mmCIF file of C-alpha atoms in Angstrom:
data_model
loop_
_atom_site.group_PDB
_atom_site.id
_atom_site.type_symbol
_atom_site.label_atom_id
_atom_site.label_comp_id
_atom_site.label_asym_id
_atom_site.label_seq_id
_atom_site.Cartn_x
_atom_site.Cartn_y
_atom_site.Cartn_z
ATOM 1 C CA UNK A 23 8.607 16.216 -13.033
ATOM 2 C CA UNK A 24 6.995 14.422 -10.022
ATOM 3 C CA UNK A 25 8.269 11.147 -9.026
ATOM 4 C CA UNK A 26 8.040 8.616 -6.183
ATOM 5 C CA UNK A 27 5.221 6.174 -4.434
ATOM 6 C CA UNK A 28 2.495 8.936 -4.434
ATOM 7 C CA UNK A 29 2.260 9.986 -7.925
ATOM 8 C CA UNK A 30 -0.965 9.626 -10.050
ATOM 9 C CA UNK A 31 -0.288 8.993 -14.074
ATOM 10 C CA UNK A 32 -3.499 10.068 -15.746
ATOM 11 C CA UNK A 33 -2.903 9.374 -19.273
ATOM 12 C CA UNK A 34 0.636 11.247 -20.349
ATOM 13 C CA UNK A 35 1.059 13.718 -17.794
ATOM 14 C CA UNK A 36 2.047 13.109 -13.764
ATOM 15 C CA UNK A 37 0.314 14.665 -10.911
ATOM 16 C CA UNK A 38 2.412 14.731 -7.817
ATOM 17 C CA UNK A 39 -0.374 14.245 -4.454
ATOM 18 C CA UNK A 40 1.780 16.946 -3.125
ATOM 19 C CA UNK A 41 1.010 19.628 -5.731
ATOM 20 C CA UNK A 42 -2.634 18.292 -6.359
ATOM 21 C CA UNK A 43 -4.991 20.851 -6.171
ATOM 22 C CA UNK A 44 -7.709 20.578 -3.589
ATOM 23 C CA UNK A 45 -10.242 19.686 -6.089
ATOM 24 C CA UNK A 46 -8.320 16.740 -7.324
ATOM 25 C CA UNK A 47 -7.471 15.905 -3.753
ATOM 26 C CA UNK A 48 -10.924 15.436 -3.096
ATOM 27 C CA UNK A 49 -11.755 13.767 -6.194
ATOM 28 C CA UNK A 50 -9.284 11.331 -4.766
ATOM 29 C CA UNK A 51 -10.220 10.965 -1.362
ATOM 30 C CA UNK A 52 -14.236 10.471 -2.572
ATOM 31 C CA UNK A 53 -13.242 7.712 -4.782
ATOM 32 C CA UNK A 54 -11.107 5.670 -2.301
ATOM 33 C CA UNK A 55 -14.069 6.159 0.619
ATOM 34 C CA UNK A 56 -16.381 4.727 -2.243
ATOM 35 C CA UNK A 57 -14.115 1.935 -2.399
ATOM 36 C CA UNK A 58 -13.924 1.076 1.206
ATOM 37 C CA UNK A 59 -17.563 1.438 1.828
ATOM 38 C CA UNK A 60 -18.306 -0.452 -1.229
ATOM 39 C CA UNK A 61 -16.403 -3.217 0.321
ATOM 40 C CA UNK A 62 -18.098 -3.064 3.704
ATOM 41 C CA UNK A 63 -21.547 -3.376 1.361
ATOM 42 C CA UNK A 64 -20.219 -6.382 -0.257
ATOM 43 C CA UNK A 65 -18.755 -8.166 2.641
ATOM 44 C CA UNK A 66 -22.522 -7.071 4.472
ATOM 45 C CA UNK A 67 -24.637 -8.639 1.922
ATOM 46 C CA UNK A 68 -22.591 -11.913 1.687
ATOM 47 C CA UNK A 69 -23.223 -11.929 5.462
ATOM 48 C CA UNK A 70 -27.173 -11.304 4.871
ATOM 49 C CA UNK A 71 -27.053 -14.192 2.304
ATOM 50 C CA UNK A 72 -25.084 -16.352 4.592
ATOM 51 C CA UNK A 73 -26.914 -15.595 8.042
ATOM 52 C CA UNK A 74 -30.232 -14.166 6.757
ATOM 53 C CA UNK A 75 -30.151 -11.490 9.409
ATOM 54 C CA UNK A 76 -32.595 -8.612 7.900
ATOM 55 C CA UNK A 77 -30.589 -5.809 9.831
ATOM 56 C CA UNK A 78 -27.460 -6.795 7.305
ATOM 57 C CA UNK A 79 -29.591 -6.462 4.491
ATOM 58 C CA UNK A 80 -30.715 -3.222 5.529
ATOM 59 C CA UNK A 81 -26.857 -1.649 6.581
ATOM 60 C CA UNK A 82 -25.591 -3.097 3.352
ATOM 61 C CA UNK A 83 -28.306 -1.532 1.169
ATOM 62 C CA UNK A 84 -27.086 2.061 3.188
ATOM 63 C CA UNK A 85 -23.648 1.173 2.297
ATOM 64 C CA UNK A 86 -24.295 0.068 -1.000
ATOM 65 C CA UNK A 87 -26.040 3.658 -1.982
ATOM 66 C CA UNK A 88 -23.461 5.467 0.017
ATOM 67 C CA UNK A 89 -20.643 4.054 -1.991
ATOM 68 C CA UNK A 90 -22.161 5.378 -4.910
ATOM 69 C CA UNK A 91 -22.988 8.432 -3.900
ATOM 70 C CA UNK A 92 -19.214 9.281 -2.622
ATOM 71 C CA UNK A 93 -17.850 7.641 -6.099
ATOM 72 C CA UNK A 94 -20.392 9.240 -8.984
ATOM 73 C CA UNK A 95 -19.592 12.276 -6.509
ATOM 74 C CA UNK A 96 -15.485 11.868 -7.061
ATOM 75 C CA UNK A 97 -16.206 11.082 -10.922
ATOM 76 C CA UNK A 98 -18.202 14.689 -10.698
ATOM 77 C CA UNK A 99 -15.503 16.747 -9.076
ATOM 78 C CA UNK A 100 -12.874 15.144 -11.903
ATOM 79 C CA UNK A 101 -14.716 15.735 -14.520
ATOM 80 C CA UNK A 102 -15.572 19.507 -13.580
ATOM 81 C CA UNK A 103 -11.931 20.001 -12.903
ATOM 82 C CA UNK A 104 -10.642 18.045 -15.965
ATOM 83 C CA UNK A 105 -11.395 20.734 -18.514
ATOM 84 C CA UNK A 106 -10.235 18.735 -21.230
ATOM 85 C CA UNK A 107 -6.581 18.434 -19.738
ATOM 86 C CA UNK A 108 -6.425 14.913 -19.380
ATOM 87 C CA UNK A 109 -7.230 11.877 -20.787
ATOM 88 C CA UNK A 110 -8.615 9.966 -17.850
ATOM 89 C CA UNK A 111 -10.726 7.395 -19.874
ATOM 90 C CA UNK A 112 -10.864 3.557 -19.024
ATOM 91 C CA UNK A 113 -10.468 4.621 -15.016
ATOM 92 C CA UNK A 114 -13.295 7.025 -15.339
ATOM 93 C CA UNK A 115 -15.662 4.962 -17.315
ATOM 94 C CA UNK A 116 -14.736 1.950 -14.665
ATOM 95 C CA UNK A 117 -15.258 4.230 -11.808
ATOM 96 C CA UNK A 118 -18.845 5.365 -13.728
ATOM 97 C CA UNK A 119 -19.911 1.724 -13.814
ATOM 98 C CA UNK A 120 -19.004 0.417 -10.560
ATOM 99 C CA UNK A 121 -21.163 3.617 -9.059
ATOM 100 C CA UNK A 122 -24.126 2.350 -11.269
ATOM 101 C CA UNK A 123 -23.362 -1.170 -9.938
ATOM 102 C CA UNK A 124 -23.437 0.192 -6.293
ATOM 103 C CA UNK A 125 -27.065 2.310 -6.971
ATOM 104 C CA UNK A 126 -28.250 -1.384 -8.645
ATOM 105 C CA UNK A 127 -27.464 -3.058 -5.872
ATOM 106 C CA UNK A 128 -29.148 -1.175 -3.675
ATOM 107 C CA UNK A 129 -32.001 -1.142 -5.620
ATOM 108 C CA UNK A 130 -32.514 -4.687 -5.574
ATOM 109 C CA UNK A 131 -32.247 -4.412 -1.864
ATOM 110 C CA UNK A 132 -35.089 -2.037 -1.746
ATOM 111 C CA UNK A 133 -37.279 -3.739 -3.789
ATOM 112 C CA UNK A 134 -36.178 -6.916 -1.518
ATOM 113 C CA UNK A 135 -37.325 -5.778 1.498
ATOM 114 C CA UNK A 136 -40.536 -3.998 0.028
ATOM 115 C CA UNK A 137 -41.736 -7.693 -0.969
ATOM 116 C CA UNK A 138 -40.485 -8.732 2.283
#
């Protein structure tokens, strides 16, 4: 039984980080580098709202795409290695929708500076 501050719960059964496999590992690390460039999009596009600085708009559409591509890429690598072992549910649908939220966004960006 794992324990401690780095252990995952997915649904009834505990993955220690230390015995993840490499595949869950980088399911992991995908998911948290969507996160942090999906914050650096945000935070750019409230800049770009606030300053109206084009270059802003076009580094947070990048960042906006990029955080979904490393997220819908982390959901991928879970879901091949799940097998029907775990019940990851609410976390992977949430992780599902704030990709499509991120490829949105940057859509709107796009077509923002094609009127532009």
């Amino acid at each position: 039984m794992a324990s401690g501050v780095l252990t995952g719960y997915i649904s009834k059964y505990t993955v220690s980080i230390d015995t993840a496999t490499s595949d869950l590992a980088a399911a992991q690390a995908m998911s948290v580098i969507g996160f942090l460039v999906g914050i650096s999009a945000v935070v750019l596009i409230v800049l770009f709202v606030v300053m109206n600085k084009p270059v802003l708009r076009l580094v947070g559409l990048i960042a906006s795409f990029v955080a979904a591509g490393f997220i819908l890429i982390g959901v991928i690598v879970v879901g091949d290695f799940n097998n029907g072992f775990y019940d990851v549910g609410w976390a992977m649908i949430m992780a599902i929708l704030g990709g499509l939220l991120y490829v949105g966004t940057g859509i709107v960006l796009v077509v923002d500076l094609v009127k532009k």
